[in-house]
mmCIF file of C-alpha atoms in Angstrom:
data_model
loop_
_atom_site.group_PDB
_atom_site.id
_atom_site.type_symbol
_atom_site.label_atom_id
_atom_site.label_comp_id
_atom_site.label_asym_id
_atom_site.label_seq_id
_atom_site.Cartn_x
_atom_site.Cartn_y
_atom_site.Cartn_z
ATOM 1 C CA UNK P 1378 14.300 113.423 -14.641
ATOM 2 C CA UNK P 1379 15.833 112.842 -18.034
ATOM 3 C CA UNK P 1380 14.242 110.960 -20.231
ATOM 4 C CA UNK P 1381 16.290 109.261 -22.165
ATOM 5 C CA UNK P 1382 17.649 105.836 -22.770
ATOM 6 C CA UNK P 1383 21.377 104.823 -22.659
ATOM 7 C CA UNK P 1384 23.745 105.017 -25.122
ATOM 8 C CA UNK P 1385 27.237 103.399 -25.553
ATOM 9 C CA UNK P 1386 28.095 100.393 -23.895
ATOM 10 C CA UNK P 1387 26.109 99.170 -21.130
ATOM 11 C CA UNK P 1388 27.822 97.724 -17.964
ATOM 12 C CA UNK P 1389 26.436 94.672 -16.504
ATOM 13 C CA UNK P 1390 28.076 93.368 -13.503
ATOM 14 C CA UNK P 1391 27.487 89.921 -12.138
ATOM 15 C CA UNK P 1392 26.366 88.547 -8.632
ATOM 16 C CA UNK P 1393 29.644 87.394 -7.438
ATOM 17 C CA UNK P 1394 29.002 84.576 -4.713
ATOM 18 C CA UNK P 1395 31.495 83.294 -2.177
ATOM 19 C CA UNK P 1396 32.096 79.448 -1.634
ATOM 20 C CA UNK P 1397 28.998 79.513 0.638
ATOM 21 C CA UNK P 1398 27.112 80.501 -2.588
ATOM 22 C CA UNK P 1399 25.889 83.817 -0.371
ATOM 23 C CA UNK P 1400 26.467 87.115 -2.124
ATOM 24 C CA UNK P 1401 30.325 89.145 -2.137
ATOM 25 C CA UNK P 1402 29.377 92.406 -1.603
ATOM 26 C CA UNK P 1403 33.046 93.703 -2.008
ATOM 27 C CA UNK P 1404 33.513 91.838 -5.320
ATOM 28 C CA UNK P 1405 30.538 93.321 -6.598
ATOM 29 C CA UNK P 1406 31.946 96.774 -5.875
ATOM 30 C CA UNK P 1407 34.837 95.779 -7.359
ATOM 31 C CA UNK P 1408 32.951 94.975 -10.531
ATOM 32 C CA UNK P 1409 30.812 97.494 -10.578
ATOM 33 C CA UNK P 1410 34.114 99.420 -9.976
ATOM 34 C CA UNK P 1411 36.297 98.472 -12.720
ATOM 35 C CA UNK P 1412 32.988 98.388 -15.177
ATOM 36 C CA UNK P 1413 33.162 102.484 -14.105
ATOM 37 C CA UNK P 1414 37.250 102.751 -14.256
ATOM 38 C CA UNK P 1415 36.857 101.560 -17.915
ATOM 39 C CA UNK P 1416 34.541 103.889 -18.893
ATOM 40 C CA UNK P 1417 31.091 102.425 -19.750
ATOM 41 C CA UNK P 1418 28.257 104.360 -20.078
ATOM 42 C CA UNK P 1419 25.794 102.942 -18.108
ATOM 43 C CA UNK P 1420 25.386 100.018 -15.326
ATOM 44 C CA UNK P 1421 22.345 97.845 -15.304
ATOM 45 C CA UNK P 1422 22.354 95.974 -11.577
ATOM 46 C CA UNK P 1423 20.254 92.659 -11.055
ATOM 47 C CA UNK P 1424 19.860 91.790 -14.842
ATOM 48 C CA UNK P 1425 20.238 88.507 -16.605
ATOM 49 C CA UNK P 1426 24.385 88.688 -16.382
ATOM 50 C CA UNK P 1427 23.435 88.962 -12.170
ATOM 51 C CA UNK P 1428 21.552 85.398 -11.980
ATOM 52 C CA UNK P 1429 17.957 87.835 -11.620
ATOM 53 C CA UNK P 1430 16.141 85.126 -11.386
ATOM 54 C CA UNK P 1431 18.272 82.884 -8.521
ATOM 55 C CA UNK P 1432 18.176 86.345 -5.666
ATOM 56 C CA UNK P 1433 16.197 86.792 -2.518
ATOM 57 C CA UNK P 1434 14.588 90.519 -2.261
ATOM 58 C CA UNK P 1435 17.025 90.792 0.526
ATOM 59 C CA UNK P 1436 19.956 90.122 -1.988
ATOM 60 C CA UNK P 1437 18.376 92.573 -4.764
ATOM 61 C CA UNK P 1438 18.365 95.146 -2.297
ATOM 62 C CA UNK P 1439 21.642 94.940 -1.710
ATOM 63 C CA UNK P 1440 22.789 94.948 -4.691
ATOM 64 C CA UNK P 1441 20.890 98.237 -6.157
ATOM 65 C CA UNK P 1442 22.060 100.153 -2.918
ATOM 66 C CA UNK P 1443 25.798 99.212 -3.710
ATOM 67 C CA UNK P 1444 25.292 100.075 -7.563
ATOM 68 C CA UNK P 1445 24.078 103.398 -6.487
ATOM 69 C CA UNK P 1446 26.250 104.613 -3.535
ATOM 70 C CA UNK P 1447 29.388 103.218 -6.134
ATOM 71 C CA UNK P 1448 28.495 105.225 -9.429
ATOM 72 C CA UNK P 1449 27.275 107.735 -7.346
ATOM 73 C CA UNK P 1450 25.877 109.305 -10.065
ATOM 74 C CA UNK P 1451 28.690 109.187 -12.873
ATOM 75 C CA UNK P 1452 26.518 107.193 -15.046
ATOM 76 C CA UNK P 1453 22.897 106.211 -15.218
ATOM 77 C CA UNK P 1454 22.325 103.307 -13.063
ATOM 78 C CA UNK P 1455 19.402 100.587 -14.262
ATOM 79 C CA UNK P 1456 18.149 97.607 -12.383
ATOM 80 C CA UNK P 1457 16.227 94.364 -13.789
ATOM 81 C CA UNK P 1458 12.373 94.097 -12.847
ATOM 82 C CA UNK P 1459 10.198 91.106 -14.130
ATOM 83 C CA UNK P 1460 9.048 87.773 -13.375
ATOM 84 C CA UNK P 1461 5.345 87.853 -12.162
ATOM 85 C CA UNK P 1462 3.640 91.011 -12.133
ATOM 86 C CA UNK P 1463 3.530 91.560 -7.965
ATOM 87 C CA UNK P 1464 6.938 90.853 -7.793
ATOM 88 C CA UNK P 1465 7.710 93.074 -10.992
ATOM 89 C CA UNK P 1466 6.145 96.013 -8.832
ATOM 90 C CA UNK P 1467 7.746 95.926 -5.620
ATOM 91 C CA UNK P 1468 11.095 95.278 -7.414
ATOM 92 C CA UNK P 1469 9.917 98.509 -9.417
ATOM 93 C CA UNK P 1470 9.200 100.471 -6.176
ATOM 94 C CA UNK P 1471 12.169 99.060 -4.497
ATOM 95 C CA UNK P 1472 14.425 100.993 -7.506
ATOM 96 C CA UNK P 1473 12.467 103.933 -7.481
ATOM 97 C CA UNK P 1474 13.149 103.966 -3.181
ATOM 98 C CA UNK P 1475 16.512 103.455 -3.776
ATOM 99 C CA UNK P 1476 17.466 106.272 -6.375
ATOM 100 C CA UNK P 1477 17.751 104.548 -9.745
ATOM 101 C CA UNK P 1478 17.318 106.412 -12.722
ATOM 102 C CA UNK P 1479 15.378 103.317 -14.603
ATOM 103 C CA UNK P 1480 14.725 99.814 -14.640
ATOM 104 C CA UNK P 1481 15.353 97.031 -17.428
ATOM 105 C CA UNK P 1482 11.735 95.167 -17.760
ATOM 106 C CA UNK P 1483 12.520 91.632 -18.151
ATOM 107 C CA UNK P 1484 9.763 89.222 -19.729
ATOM 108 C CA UNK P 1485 6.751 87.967 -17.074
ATOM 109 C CA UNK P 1486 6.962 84.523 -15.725
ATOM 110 C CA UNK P 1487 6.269 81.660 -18.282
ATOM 111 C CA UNK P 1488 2.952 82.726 -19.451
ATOM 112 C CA UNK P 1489 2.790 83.337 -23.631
ATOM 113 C CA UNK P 1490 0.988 86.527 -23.598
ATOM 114 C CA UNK P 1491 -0.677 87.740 -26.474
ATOM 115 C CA UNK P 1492 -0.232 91.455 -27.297
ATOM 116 C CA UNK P 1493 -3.028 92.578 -25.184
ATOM 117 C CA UNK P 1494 -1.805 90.731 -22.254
ATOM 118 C CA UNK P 1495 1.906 91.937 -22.684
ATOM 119 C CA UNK P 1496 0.985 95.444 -23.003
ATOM 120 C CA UNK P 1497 -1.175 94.910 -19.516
ATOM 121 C CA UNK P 1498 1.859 93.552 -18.039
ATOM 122 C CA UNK P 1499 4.137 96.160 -19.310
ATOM 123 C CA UNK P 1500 2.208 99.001 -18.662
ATOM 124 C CA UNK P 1501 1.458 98.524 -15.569
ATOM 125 C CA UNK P 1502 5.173 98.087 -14.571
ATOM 126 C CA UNK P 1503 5.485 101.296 -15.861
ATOM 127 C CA UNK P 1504 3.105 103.335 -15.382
ATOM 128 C CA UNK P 1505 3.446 102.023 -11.487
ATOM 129 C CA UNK P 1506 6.230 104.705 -10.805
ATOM 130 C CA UNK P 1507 8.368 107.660 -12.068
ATOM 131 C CA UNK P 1508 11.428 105.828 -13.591
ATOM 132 C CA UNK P 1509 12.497 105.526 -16.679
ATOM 133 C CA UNK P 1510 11.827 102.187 -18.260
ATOM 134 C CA UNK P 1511 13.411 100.040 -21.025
ATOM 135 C CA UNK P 1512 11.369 96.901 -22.334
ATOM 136 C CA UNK P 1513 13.480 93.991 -22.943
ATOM 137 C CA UNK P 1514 11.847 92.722 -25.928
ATOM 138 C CA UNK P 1515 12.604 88.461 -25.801
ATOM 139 C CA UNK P 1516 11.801 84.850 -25.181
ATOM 140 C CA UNK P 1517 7.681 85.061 -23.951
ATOM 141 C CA UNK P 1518 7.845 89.145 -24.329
ATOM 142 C CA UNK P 1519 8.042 89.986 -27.770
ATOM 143 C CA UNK P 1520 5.870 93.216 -28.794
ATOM 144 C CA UNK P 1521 4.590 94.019 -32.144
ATOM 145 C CA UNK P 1522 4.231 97.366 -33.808
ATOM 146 C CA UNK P 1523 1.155 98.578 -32.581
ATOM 147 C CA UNK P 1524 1.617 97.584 -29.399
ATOM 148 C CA UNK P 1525 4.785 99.401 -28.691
ATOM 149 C CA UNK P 1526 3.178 102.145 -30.677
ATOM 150 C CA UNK P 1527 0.811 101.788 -27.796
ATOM 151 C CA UNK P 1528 3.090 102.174 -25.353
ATOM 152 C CA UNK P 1529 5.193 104.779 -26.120
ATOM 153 C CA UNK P 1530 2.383 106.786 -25.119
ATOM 154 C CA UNK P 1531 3.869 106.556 -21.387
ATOM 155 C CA UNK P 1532 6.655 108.955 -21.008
ATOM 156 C CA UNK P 1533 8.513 106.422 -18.579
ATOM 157 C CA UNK P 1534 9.666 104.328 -21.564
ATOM 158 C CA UNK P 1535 12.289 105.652 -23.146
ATOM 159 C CA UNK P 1536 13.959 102.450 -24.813
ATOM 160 C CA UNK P 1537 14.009 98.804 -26.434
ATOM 161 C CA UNK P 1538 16.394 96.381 -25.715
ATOM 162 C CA UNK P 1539 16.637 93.873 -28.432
ATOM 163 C CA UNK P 1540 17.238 90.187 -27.280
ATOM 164 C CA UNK P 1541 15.729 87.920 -30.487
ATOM 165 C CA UNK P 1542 17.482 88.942 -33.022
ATOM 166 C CA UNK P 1543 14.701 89.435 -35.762
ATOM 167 C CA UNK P 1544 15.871 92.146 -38.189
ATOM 168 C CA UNK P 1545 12.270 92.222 -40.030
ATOM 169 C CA UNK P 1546 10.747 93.235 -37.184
ATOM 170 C CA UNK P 1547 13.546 95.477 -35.758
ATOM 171 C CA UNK P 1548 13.339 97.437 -38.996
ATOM 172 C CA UNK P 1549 9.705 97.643 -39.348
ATOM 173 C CA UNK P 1550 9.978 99.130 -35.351
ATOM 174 C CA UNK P 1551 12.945 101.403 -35.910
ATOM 175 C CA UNK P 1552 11.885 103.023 -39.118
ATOM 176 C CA UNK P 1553 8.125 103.716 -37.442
ATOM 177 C CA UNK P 1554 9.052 105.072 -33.982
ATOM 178 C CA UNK P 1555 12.687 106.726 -35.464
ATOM 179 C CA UNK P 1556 14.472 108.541 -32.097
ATOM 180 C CA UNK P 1557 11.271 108.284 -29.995
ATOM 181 C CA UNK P 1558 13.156 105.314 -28.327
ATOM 182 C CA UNK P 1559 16.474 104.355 -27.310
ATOM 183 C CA UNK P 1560 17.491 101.216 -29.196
ATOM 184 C CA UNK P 1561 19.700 99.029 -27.603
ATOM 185 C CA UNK P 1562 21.347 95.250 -28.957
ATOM 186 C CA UNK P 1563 20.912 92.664 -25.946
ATOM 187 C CA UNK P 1564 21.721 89.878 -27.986
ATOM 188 C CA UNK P 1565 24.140 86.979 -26.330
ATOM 189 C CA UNK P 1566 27.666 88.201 -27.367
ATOM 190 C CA UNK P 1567 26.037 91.210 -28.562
ATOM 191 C CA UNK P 1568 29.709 92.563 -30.489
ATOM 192 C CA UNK P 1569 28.734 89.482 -32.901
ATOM 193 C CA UNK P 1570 25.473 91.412 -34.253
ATOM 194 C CA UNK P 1571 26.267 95.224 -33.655
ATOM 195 C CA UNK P 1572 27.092 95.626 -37.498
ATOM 196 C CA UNK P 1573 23.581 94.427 -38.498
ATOM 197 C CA UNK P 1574 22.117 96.720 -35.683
ATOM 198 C CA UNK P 1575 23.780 99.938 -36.300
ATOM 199 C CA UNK P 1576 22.542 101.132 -39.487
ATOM 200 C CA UNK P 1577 18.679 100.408 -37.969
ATOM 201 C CA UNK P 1578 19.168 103.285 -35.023
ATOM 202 C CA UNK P 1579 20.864 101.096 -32.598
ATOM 203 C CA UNK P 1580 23.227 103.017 -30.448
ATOM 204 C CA UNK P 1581 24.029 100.967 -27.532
ATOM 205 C CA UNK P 1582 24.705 97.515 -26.536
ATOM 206 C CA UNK P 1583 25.002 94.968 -23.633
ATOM 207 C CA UNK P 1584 28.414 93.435 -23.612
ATOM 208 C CA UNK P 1585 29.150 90.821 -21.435
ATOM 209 C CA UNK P 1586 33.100 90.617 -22.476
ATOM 210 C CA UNK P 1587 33.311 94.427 -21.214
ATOM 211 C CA UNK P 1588 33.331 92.268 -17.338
ATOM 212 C CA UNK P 1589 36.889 90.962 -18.506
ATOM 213 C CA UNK P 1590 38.350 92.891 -21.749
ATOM 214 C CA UNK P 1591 36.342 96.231 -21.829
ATOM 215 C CA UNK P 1592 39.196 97.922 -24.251
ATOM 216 C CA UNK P 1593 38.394 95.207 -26.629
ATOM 217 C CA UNK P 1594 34.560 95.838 -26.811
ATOM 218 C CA UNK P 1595 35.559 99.489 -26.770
ATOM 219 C CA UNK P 1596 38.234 98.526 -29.905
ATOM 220 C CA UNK P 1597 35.716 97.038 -31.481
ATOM 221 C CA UNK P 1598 32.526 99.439 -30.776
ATOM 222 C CA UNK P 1599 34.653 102.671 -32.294
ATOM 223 C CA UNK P 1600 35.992 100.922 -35.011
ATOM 224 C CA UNK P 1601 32.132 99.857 -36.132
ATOM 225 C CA UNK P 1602 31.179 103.161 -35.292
ATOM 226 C CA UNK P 1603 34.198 104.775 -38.155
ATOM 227 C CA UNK P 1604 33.897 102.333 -40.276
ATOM 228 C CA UNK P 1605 37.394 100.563 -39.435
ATOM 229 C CA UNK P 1606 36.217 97.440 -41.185
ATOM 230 C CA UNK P 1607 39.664 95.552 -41.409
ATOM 231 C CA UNK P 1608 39.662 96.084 -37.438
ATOM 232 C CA UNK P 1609 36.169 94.844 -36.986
ATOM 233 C CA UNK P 1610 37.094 91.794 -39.045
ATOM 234 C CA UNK P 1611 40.607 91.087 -37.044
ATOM 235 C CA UNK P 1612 38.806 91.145 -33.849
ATOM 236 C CA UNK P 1613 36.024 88.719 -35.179
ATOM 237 C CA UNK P 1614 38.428 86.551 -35.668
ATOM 238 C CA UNK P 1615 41.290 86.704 -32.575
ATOM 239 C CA UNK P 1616 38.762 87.418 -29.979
ATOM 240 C CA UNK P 1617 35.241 88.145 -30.236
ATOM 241 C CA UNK P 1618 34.084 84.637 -32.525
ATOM 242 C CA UNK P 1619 35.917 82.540 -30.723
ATOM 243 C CA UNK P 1620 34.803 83.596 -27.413
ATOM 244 C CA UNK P 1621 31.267 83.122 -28.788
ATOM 245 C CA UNK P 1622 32.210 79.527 -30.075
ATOM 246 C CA UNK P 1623 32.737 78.458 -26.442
ATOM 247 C CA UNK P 1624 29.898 80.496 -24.952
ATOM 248 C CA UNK P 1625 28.024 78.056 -27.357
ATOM 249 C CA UNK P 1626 28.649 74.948 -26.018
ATOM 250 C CA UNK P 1627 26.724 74.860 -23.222
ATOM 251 C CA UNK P 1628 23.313 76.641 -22.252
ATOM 252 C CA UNK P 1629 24.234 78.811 -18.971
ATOM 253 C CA UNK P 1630 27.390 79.764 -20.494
ATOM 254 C CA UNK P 1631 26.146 83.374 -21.384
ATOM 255 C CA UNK P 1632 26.078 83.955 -17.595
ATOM 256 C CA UNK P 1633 28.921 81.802 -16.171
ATOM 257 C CA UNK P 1634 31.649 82.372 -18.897
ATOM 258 C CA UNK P 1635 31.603 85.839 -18.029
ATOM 259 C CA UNK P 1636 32.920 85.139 -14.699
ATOM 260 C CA UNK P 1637 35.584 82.350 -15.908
ATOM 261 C CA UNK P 1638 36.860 85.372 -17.842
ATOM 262 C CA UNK P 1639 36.711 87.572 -15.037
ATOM 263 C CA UNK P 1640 38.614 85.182 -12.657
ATOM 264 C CA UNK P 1641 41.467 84.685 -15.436
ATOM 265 C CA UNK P 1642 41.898 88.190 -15.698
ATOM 266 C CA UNK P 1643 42.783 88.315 -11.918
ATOM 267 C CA UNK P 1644 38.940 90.326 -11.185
ATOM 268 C CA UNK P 1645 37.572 88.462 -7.947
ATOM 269 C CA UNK P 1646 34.462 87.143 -8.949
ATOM 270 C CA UNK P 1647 34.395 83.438 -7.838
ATOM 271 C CA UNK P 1648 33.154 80.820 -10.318
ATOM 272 C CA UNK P 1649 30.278 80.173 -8.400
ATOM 273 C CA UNK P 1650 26.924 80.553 -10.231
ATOM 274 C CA UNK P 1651 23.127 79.285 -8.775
ATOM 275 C CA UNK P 1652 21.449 76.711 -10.630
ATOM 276 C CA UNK P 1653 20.112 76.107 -12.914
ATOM 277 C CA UNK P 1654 23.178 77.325 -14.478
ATOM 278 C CA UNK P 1655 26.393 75.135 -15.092
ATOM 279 C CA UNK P 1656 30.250 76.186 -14.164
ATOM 280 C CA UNK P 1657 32.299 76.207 -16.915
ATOM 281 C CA UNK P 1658 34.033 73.077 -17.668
ATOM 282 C CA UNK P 1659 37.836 72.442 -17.213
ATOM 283 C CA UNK P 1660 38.351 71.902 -20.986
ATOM 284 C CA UNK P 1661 36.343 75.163 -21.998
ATOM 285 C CA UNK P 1662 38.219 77.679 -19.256
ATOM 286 C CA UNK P 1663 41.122 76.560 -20.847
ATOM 287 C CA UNK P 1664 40.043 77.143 -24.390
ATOM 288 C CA UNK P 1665 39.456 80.860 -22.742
ATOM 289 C CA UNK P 1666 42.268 80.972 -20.724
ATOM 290 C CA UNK P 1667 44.191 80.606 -23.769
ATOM 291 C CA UNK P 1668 42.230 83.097 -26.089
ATOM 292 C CA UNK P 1669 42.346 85.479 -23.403
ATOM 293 C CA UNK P 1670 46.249 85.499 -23.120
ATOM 294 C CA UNK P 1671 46.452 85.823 -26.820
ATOM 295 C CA UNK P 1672 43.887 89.062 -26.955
ATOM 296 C CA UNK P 1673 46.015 90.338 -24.437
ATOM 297 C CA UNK P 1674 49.573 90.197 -25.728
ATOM 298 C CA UNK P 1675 47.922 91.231 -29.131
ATOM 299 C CA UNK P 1676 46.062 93.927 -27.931
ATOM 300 C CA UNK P 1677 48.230 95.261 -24.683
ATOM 301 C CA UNK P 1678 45.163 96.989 -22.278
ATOM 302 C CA UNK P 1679 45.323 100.944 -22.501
ATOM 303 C CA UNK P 1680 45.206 102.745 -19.222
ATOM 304 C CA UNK P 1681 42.088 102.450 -16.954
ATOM 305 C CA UNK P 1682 39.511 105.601 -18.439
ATOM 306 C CA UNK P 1683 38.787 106.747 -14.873
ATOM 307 C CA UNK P 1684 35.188 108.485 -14.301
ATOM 308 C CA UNK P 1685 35.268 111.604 -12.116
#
């Protein structure tokens, strides 16, 4: 097995539901799909953008075997573990059964750990089979130095998935592990921060827009990457801050205005999203209807970037 984390832009698809609220398996292929057609480099199933924390095992399942038999190998394919520790382990076990080549490890359920107690709950996710791991380092999960110095004594972990957006501590962990880790930006509207996280070692990002316009985070990631800095700054401002000005409004929105953008772009998603998360309202679909069909006439989408 490889070990090593991700890079690029990281693909991840929702959990499409029908009007029954039960899960569309062929939209999800279709996502997953398209997410491969445009050319991302990886595909985490069952994560935070997939409602992980609204799905029956049964649903999970699912969901891993139809991210693996669709990539079919093309790119590395990473699903979400967490929540309380037993769960955390068969979800682990279940990925490893399946043939995933990682798993994201989300934060446990609503206990504040200290550091001790986090690195107990990490380890033992990882430690508990062969996959490669990624710690996603938010909310009731966030690890000091010497405790990911700790861990990165486990082969299995081979990255760190920013989600709180503290840049002292993100330097003081970049600069004293170096390219030990992967380092990856899972901030909301992640394209918003990538120029503060780039010159630390980060090298790959979560993009949530990459569901709906994937050539714009693409647009946006290359011209960060050569240092295109009057095209960073005219996307900021047609697409990318605006879309974060709605996502915003309303707490949810990180999850559920990725599939209003997918439904106005003609992807077959559904609006339909578990609680406790909110549907978009009327007056804030149109505020992205509209941005969307501005983007697009502005920036006309390239041909698909098919995998093979």
């Amino acid at each position: 097995m490889i070990r090593k984390s991700p890079t690029g832009i990281a693909g991840f698809p929702v959990a499409p539901f029908n009007e029954q609220g039960n899960l569309d398996e062929k939209a999800l292929i279709k996502n997953i799909q398209f997410l491969l057609d445009e050319g991302l480099e990886s595909i985490f199933i069952a994560c935070g953008s997939a409602e992980f924390q609204s799905l029956s095992k049964q649903e999970y399942e699912v969901m891993v075997e139809l991210a693996i038999s669709t990539v079919k190998g093309k790119v590395p394919v990473y699903t979400g573990v967490g929540g309380n520790i037993k769960t955390a382990l068969e979800l682990a076990k279940i990925s490893e059964q399946k043939g995933a080549d990682g798993y994201l490890i989300l934060p446990p359920y609503l206990i504040e750990g200290e550091q001790e107690g986090l690195y107990n709950y990490l380890r033992t996710i990882i430690e508990s089979t062969s996959l490669n791991a990624i710690v996603y380092q938010r909310d009731n999960c966030v690890l000091q130095l010497p405790t990911l110095q700790k861990l990165i004594e486990l082969p299995q972990l081979v990255g760190l998935k920013d989600g709180i957006g503290n840049i002292d501590l993100n330097i003081e962990l970049t600069q004293a592990i170096g390219d030990r880790l992967g380092w990856l930006n899972g901030m909301p509207m992640a394209e918003v921060t990538m120029p503060a996280y780039v010159p630390l070692g980060f090298n790959s990002y979560s993009s949530a827009i990459s569901n709906y316009i994937p050539h714009i985070s693409r647009m946006f990631y290359e011209a960060l990457l050569n240092g295109d800095k009057e095209l960073v700054s005219e996307l900021y401002k047609n697409v990318i801050l605006p879309i974060n000005n709605i996502r915003k409004q309303r707490k949810g929105y990180a999850v559920s205005l990725i599939k209003a953008g997918m439904e106005i772009v003609g992807l077959p998603v559904g609006s339909t999203v578990r609680p406790p998360i909110v549907p978009v309202e009327k007056e804030h679909y149109q505020q992205l209807e509209s941005i969307l069909n501005e983007t697009l006439k502005r920036y006309p989408k390239p041909d698909h970037k098919v995998l093979t």
